[in-house]
PDB file of C-alpha atoms in Angstrom:
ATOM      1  CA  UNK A   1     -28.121 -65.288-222.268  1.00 47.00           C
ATOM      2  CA  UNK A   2     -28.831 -62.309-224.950  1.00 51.00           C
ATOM      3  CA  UNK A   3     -26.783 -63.060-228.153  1.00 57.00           C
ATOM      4  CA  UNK A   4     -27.324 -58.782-228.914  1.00 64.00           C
ATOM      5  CA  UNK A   5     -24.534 -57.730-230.958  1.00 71.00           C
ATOM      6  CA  UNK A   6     -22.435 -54.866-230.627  1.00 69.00           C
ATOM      7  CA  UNK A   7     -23.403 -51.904-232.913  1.00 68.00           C
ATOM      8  CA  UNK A   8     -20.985 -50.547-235.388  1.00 67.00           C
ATOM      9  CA  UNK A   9     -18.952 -48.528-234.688  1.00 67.00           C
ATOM     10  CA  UNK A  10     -19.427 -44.868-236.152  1.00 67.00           C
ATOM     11  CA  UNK A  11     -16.689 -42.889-237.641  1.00 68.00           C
ATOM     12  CA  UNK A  12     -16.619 -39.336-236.907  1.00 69.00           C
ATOM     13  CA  UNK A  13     -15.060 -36.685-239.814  1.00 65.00           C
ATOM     14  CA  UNK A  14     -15.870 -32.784-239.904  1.00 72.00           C
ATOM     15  CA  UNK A  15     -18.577 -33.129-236.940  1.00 70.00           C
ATOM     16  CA  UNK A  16     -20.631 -35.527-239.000  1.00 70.00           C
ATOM     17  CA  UNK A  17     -21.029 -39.503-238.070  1.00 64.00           C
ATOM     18  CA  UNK A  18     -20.694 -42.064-240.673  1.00 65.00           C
ATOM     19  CA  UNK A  19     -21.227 -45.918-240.554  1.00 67.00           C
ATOM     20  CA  UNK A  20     -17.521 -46.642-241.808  1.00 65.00           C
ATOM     21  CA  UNK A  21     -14.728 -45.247-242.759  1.00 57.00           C
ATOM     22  CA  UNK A  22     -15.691 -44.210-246.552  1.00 54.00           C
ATOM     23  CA  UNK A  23     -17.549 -41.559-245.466  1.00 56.00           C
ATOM     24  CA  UNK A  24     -20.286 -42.938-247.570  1.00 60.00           C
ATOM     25  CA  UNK A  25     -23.383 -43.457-245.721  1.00 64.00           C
ATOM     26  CA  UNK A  26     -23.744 -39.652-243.617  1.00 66.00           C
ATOM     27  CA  UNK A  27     -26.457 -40.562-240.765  1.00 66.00           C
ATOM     28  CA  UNK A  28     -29.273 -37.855-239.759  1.00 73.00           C
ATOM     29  CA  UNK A  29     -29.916 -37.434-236.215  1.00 75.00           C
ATOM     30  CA  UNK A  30     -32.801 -39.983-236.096  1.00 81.00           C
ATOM     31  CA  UNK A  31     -30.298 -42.323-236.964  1.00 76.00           C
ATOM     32  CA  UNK A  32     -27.323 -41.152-234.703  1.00 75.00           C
ATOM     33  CA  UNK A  33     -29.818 -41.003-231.551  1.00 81.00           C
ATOM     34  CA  UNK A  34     -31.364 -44.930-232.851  1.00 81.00           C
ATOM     35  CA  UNK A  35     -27.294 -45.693-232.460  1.00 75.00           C
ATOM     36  CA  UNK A  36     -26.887 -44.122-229.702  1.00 79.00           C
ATOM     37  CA  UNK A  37     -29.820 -46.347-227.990  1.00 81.00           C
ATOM     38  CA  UNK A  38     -28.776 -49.101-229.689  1.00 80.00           C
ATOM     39  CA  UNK A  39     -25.102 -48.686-228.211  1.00 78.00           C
ATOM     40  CA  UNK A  40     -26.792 -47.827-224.914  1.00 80.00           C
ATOM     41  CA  UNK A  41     -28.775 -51.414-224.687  1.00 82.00           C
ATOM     42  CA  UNK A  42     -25.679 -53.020-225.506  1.00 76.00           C
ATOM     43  CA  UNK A  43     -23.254 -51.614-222.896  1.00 74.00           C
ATOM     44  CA  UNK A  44     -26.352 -52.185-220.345  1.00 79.00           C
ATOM     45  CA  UNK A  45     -26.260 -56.488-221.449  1.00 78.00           C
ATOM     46  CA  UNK A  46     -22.726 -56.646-221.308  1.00 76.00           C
ATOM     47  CA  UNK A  47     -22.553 -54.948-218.203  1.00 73.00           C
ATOM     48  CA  UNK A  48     -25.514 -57.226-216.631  1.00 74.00           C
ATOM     49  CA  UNK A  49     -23.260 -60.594-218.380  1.00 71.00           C
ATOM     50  CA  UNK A  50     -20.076 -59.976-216.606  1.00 64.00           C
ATOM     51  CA  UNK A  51     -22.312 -59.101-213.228  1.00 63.00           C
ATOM     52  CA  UNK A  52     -23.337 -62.445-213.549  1.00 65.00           C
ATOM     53  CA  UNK A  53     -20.410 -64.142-214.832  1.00 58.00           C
ATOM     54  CA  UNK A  54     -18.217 -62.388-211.869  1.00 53.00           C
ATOM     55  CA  UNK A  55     -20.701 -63.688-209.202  1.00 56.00           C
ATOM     56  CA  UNK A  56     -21.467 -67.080-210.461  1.00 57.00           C
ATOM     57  CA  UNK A  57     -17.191 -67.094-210.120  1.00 62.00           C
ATOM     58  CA  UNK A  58     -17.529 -65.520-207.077  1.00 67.00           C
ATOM     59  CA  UNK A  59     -20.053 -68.501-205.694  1.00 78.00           C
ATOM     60  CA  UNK A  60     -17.427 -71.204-207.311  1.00 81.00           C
ATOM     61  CA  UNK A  61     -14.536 -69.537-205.237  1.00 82.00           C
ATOM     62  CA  UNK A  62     -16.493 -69.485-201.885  1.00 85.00           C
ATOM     63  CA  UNK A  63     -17.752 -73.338-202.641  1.00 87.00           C
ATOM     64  CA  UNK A  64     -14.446 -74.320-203.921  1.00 88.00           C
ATOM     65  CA  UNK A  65     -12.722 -72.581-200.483  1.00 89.00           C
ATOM     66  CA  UNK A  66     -15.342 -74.398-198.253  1.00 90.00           C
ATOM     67  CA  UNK A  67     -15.249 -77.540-199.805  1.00 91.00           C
ATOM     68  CA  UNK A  68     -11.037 -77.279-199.506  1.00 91.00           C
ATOM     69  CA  UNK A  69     -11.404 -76.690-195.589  1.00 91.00           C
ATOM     70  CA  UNK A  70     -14.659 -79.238-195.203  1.00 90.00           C
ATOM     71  CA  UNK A  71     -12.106 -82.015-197.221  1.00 89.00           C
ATOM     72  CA  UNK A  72      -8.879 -81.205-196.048  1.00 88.00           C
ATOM     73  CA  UNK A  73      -6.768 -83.893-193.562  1.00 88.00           C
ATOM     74  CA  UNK A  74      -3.738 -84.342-192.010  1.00 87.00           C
ATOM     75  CA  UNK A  75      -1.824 -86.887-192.885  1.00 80.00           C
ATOM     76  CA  UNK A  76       1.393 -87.589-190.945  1.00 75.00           C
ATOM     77  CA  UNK A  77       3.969 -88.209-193.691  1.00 66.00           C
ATOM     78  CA  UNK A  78       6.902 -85.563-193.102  1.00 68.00           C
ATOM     79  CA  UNK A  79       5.930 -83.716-196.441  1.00 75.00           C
ATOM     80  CA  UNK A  80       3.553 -80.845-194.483  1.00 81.00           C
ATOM     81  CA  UNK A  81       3.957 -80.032-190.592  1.00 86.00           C
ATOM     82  CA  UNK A  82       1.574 -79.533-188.145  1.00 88.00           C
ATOM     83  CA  UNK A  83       1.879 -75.711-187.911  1.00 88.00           C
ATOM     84  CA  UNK A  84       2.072 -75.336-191.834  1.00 89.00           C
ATOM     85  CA  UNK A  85      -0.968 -77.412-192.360  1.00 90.00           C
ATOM     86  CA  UNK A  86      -3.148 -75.494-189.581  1.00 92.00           C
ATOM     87  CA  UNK A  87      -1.689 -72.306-191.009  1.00 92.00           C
ATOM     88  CA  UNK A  88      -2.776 -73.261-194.357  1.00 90.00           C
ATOM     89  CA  UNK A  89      -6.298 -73.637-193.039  1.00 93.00           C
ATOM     90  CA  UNK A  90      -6.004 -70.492-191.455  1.00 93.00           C
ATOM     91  CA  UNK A  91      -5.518 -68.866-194.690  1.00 92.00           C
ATOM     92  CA  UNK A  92      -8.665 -70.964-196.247  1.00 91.00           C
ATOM     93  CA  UNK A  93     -10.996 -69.486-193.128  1.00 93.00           C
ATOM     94  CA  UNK A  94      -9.704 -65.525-193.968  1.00 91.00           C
ATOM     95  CA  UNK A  95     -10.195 -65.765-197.547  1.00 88.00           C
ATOM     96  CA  UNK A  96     -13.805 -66.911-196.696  1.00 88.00           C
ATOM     97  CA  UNK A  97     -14.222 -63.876-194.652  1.00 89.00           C
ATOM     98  CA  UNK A  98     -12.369 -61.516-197.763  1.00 86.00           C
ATOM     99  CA  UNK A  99     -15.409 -62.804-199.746  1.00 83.00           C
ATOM    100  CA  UNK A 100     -17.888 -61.963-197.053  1.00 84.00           C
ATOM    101  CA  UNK A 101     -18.279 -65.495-196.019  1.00 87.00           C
ATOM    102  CA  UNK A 102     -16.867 -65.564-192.432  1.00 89.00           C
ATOM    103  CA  UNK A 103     -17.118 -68.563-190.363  1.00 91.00           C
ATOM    104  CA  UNK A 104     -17.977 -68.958-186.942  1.00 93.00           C
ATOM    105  CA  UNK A 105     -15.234 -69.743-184.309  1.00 93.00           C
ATOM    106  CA  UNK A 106     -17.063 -73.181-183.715  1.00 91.00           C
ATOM    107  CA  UNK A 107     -17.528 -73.910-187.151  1.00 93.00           C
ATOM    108  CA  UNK A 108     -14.094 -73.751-187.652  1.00 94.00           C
ATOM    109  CA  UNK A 109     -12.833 -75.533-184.574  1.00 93.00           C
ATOM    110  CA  UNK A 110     -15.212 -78.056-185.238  1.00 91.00           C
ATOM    111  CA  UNK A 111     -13.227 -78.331-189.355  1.00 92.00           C
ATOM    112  CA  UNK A 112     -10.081 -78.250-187.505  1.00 93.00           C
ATOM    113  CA  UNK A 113     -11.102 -81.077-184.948  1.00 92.00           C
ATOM    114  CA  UNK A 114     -12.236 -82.894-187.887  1.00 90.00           C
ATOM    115  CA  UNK A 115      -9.533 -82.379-190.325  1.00 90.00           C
ATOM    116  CA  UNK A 116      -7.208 -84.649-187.560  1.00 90.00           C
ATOM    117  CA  UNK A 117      -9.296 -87.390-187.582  1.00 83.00           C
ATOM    118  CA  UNK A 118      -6.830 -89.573-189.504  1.00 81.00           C
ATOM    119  CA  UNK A 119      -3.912 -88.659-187.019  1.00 83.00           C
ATOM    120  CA  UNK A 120      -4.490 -90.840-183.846  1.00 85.00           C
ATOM    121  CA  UNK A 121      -1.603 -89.262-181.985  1.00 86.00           C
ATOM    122  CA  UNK A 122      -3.831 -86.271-181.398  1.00 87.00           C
ATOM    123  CA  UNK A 123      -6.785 -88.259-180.587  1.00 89.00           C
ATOM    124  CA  UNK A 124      -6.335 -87.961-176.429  1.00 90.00           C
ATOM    125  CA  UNK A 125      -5.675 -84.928-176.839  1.00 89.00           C
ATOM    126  CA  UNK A 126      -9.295 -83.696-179.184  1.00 89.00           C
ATOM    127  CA  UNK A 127     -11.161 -86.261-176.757  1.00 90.00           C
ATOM    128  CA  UNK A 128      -9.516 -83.775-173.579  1.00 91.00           C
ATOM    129  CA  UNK A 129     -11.297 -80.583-175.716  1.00 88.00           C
ATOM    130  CA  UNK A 130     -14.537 -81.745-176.186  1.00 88.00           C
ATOM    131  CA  UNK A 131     -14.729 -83.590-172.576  1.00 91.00           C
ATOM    132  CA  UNK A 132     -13.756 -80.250-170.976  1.00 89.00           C
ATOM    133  CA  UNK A 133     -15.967 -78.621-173.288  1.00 89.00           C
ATOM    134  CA  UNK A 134     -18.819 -80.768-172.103  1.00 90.00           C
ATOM    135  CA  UNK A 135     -18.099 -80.249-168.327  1.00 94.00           C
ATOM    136  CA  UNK A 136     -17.704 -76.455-168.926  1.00 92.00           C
ATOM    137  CA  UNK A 137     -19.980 -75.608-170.983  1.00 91.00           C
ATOM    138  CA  UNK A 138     -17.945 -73.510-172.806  1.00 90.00           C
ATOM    139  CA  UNK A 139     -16.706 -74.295-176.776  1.00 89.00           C
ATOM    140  CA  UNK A 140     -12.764 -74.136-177.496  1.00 88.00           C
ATOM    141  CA  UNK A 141     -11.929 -71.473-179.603  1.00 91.00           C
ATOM    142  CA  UNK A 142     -10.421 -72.835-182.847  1.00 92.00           C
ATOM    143  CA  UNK A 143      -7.042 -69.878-181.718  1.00 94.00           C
ATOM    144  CA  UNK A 144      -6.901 -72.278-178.415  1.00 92.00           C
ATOM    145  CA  UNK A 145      -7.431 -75.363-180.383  1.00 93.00           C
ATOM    146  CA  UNK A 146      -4.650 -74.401-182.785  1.00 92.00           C
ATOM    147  CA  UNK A 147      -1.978 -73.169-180.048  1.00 93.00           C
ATOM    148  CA  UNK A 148      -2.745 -76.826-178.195  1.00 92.00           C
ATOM    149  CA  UNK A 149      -2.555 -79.194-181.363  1.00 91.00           C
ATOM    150  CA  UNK A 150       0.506 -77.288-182.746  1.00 90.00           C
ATOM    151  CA  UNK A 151       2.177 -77.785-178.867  1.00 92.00           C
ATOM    152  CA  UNK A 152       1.476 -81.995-179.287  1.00 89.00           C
ATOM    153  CA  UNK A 153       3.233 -81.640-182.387  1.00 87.00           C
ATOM    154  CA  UNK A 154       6.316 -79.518-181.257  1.00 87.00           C
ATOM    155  CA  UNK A 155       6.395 -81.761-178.355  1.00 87.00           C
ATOM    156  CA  UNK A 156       6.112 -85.073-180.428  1.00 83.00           C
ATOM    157  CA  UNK A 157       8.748 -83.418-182.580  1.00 82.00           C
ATOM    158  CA  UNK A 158      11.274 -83.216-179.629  1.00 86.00           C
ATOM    159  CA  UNK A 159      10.503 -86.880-178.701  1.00 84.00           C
ATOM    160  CA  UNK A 160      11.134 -88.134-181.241  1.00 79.00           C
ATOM    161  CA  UNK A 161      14.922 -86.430-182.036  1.00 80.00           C
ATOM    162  CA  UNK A 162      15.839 -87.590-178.596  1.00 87.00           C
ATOM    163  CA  UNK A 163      14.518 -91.238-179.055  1.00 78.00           C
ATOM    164  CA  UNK A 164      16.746 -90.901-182.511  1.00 78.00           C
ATOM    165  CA  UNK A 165      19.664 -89.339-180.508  1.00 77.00           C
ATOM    166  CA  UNK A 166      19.150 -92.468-178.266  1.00 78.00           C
ATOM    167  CA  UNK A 167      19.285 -94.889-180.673  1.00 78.00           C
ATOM    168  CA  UNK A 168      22.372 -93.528-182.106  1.00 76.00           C
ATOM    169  CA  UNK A 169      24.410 -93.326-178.991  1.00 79.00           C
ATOM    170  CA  UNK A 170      22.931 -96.937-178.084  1.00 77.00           C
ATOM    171  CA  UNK A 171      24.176 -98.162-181.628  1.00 75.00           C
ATOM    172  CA  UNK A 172      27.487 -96.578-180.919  1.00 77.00           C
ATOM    173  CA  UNK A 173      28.052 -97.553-177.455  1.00 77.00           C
ATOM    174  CA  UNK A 174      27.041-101.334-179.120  1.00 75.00           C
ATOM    175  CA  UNK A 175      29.917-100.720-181.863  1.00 78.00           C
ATOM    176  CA  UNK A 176      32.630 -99.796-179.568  1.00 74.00           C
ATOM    177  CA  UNK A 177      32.261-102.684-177.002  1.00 69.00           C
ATOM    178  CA  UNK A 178      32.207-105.152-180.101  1.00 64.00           C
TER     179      UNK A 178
END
């Protein structure tokens, strides 16, 4: 990059520009209009620098955003639900359009589908999508994809407090006979 330093800055006193602020070096109008240039070519670098710095940032943010949805995986551990953790990847596939990087509907299924690939309990149900999708012909949309996965989970959900309600009036009705 251009190392161009910024031109002093002229002090103006009675109409008449100086180099500082003793008033001791008056400059002609060659010299103002050289400053004036020389200001001029300086504004125009800096200007072109922070262009570039902005969008090199702005390439890191769209890499960083793909690379956050291409990496990301549910893991079933009762820190993050379902819905939050396809909601979060929601969020991750609008900022990517904000930036003017939108993703296609299949593209994003297709992150989604492979973001579960470490949670077997939604395995039948991924292997149902793409069979039907085979059959059909047609691609599930990553908004049916989402209502369907987050459905599993609400149902598993509800299993699983009535196997634990279960247990617990098993464990009681085992108590009280003893």
């Amino acid at each position: 990059m251009d190392t161009t330093h910024k031109p002093i800055v002229l002090v103006e006193h009675d109409g008449s520009f100086f180099q500082n602020d003793n008033l001791l070096f008056l400059l002609l109008n060659k010299q103002l209009e050289e400053h004036e240039d020389a200001m001029e070519n300086w504004l125009q670098k800096e200007a072109t620098k922070l262009t570039s710095i902005h969008g090199n940032r702005g390439t890191m943010f769209e890499t960083d955003l793909l690379a956050q949805l291409q990496n990301s995986c549910f893991i079933k551990n009762g820190e993050v639900t379902m819905c939050d953790y396809l909601a979060n990847l929601v969020i991750l596939k609008e900022c990517l359009a904000e930036i003017d990087c939108p993703l296609f509907d299949a593209s994003f299924a297709s992150y989604i589908r492979t973001s579960l690939s470490l949670a077997p309990s939604y395995k039948p149900l991924l292997t149902m999508f793409t069979t039907n999708a085979c059959v059909t012909g047609k691609p599930v949309s990553s908004q049916d994809l989402i209502w369907h996965i987050n459905e599993e989970a609400n149902n598993a959900t509800i299993k699983s407090s009535i196997n634990q309600h279960h247990e617990a009036m098993v464990v009681m009705i085992v108590c009280s006979v003893v």
